[in-house]
Amino acid sequence: MAQLWGGRFTKATDAEVFAFNASIGFDRRLWREDIEGSLAHAAMLGKQGILSGDDVAAITAGLDGIRDDIESGKLAIDESAEDIHSFVEAELTARIGDAGKRLHTGRSRNDQVALDMRLYIRKRIDETDEALLGLLKTLYRLMEDNTDTFMPGFTHLQKAQPVTLAHHLDSYFEMFRRDRGRLADCRARMNECPLGAGALAGTTYPLDRSCTASLMGFDRPTRSSMDSVSDRDYVIELLSALSLIMMHLSRFSEEIILWNSNEYRFVEIDDAYSTGSSIMPQKKNPDIAELVRGKTGRVYGALMSMLTTMKGIPLAYDKDLQEDKEVTFDAVDTALSCIRLFGGMLSAMRFNREIMEKSALGGFINATDAADYLVGRGMPFRDAHRVVGELVLYCIERGKRIDELTTEEFKEVCALFDEDIHEAVSLRSCVERRNTAGAPGSAAMRETLLEAGKYLEEQG
Ligand code: ARG
């Protein structure tokens, strides 16, 4: 297929150079956005009297036809074109003749590709956001069902204080809610239209940049023409938001892998989300969680790749910028499928409530509550901490849990203990009495669920 720029060359491009330079193999993905941008550009050229009404009508019909034909599979994207922009323009000219050659008036591939990427990224942000909202709904449902599923809360992966599954899941609810906020921030900042920036210095034609911006749902045109064609900070912002999403998914995956292990048995991953071993017949492996954890590296890689690509590029457009596409496409595809599959795995997972609760009874997890009890009896907390340390040692020597000690045994360690210590260190009251805002107690959790439910309702 002919190139868009043959005039000043005396030799054909070397075949290997052509292949190295071409981007059609991956930017073919932008065909919809490229056509959408060209439709808006043509409409504006017509409105401004730069193109005749007949030309605009022919271009519009031609582009609509190309879009329909690609969509229906009638027209294959020809990979001998240099890039998607060349392909669409050549196809248009083949269909409508000279009017097709007028489409590129007042435009460069530099502002064209910057526009296509923004249109594409905006769409993918919306898809990712919707998937995150779905995940939040799944989490919310699980939280509602598990406000009294007791489990150990860990620090240093050591049993620390008892919590509930609802409370544990609430952490992830907050993480993914913030992730949505980051996507929204990125979307709001990037929703400006670079079309009309030209190659770098605008154009001599009287373009109406606000017109094309509003035709494509942008808040406004970008301001500086050089910045418009040369920055990709919105790509980096997206990759950074995706990296954080993956980091959160990866932590959660790691927990699920632990919880699903023979040692924990807190959860059982559904058969539909597990795979077996070719040699060990008993195995049922948490592959989906492992893959989500593993693919996190790939998305971080995309972020590092783009930061590095961008760091030495002199203004304005340089071909290095073409490198933004493959990593970004891969990162969005990866993050989106991870969010969706993770949500599916989570909804189908079974939680072994008895095992979780039994685990929450061990590890002297109620030691803080025993100390708080002594504080209630007038002892300074630092002293209570030491006394309960001795109490734990007393338990270890006798092979008992704190809540298994008799009143006499408690008194043996400290005379301030009385009958009501049993109630104070019971698992239920250890959780129930923690009602500071954001804590696992049922009163606090009711508030949490109320607020989270309201948030979800507002989001539709
Ligand atoms: N394929 C190019 C890219 O992705 C399109 C812009 C080409 N511009 C140019 N002056 N060669 O960045």
mmCIF file of N, CA and C and ligand atoms in Angstrom, residues 5 21-23 26-27 82-85 108-110 113 232 317-325, ligand 1:
data_model
loop_
_atom_site.group_PDB
_atom_site.id
_atom_site.type_symbol
_atom_site.label_atom_id
_atom_site.label_comp_id
_atom_site.label_asym_id
_atom_site.label_seq_id
_atom_site.Cartn_x
_atom_site.Cartn_y
_atom_site.Cartn_z
ATOM 1 N N TRP A 5 3.765 9.735 2.203
ATOM 2 C CA TRP A 5 4.803 10.767 2.147
ATOM 3 C C TRP A 5 5.883 10.543 1.093
ATOM 4 N N ASN A 21 9.464 0.303 11.314
ATOM 5 C CA ASN A 21 8.842 1.603 11.496
ATOM 6 C C ASN A 21 7.315 1.516 11.597
ATOM 7 N N ALA A 22 6.756 0.499 10.951
ATOM 8 C CA ALA A 22 5.294 0.421 10.838
ATOM 9 C C ALA A 22 4.656 0.150 12.197
ATOM 10 N N SER A 23 3.446 0.668 12.362
ATOM 11 C CA SER A 23 2.735 0.425 13.619
ATOM 12 C C SER A 23 1.376 -0.227 13.379
ATOM 13 N N PHE A 26 -0.134 -3.068 15.497
ATOM 14 C CA PHE A 26 -0.787 -2.848 16.799
ATOM 15 C C PHE A 26 -1.745 -1.651 16.812
ATOM 16 N N ASP A 27 -1.447 -0.590 16.016
ATOM 17 C CA ASP A 27 -2.385 0.546 16.108
ATOM 18 C C ASP A 27 -3.663 0.303 15.306
ATOM 19 N N GLU A 82 1.310 1.647 6.502
ATOM 20 C CA GLU A 82 2.286 1.982 7.539
ATOM 21 C C GLU A 82 1.629 2.018 8.913
ATOM 22 N N ASP A 83 0.469 2.635 8.957
ATOM 23 C CA ASP A 83 -0.241 2.721 10.243
ATOM 24 C C ASP A 83 -1.737 2.830 9.958
ATOM 25 N N ILE A 84 -2.531 2.860 11.008
ATOM 26 C CA ILE A 84 -3.985 2.862 10.827
ATOM 27 C C ILE A 84 -4.456 4.146 10.132
ATOM 28 N N HIS A 85 -3.743 5.248 10.368
ATOM 29 C CA HIS A 85 -4.139 6.517 9.743
ATOM 30 C C HIS A 85 -3.968 6.435 8.214
ATOM 31 N N SER A 108 -2.227 16.727 11.098
ATOM 32 C CA SER A 108 -0.999 15.943 10.988
ATOM 33 C C SER A 108 -1.279 14.601 11.655
ATOM 34 N N ARG A 109 -0.478 13.609 11.300
ATOM 35 C CA ARG A 109 -0.652 12.360 12.041
ATOM 36 C C ARG A 109 -0.266 12.537 13.507
ATOM 37 N N ASN A 110 0.489 13.602 13.776
ATOM 38 C CA ASN A 110 0.903 13.812 15.174
ATOM 39 C C ASN A 110 -0.274 14.181 16.075
ATOM 40 N N VAL A 113 -2.800 11.001 15.979
ATOM 41 C CA VAL A 113 -2.524 9.850 16.844
ATOM 42 C C VAL A 113 -2.721 10.211 18.315
ATOM 43 N N ARG A 232 2.590 12.352 26.758
ATOM 44 C CA ARG A 232 1.761 11.167 26.965
ATOM 45 C C ARG A 232 1.576 10.974 28.473
ATOM 46 N N TYR A 317 6.997 16.211 18.700
ATOM 47 C CA TYR A 317 6.774 14.787 18.428
ATOM 48 C C TYR A 317 8.070 14.099 18.003
ATOM 49 N N ASP A 318 8.305 12.925 18.533
ATOM 50 C CA ASP A 318 9.382 12.052 18.060
ATOM 51 C C ASP A 318 8.813 10.648 17.946
ATOM 52 N N LYS A 319 9.409 9.847 17.107
ATOM 53 C CA LYS A 319 8.817 8.540 16.819
ATOM 54 C C LYS A 319 8.827 7.616 18.032
ATOM 55 N N ASP A 320 9.666 7.934 19.022
ATOM 56 C CA ASP A 320 9.667 7.150 20.267
ATOM 57 C C ASP A 320 8.238 7.001 20.807
ATOM 58 N N LEU A 321 7.443 8.044 20.556
ATOM 59 C CA LEU A 321 6.095 8.075 21.137
ATOM 60 C C LEU A 321 5.222 6.929 20.643
ATOM 61 N N GLN A 322 5.596 6.375 19.497
ATOM 62 C CA GLN A 322 4.846 5.238 18.964
ATOM 63 C C GLN A 322 4.899 4.049 19.931
ATOM 64 N N GLU A 323 5.918 4.048 20.774
ATOM 65 C CA GLU A 323 6.091 2.954 21.744
ATOM 66 C C GLU A 323 5.036 2.976 22.848
ATOM 67 N N ASP A 324 4.184 3.998 22.864
ATOM 68 C CA ASP A 324 3.176 4.049 23.933
ATOM 69 C C ASP A 324 2.095 2.978 23.774
ATOM 70 N N LYS A 325 1.945 2.473 22.549
ATOM 71 C CA LYS A 325 0.733 1.695 22.289
ATOM 72 C C LYS A 325 0.744 0.267 22.812
HETATM 73 N N1 ARG B 1 2.406 5.670 14.205
HETATM 74 C C1 ARG B 1 2.689 6.947 14.737
HETATM 75 C C2 ARG B 1 2.601 6.912 16.255
HETATM 76 O O1 ARG B 1 2.060 6.007 16.769
HETATM 77 C C3 ARG B 1 1.726 7.940 14.199
HETATM 78 C C4 ARG B 1 2.261 9.317 14.095
HETATM 79 C C5 ARG B 1 3.255 9.369 13.019
HETATM 80 N N2 ARG B 1 3.780 10.670 12.817
HETATM 81 C C6 ARG B 1 4.884 10.897 12.102
HETATM 82 N N3 ARG B 1 5.271 12.087 11.950
HETATM 83 N N4 ARG B 1 5.567 9.903 11.635
HETATM 84 O O2 ARG B 1 3.081 7.769 16.942
#
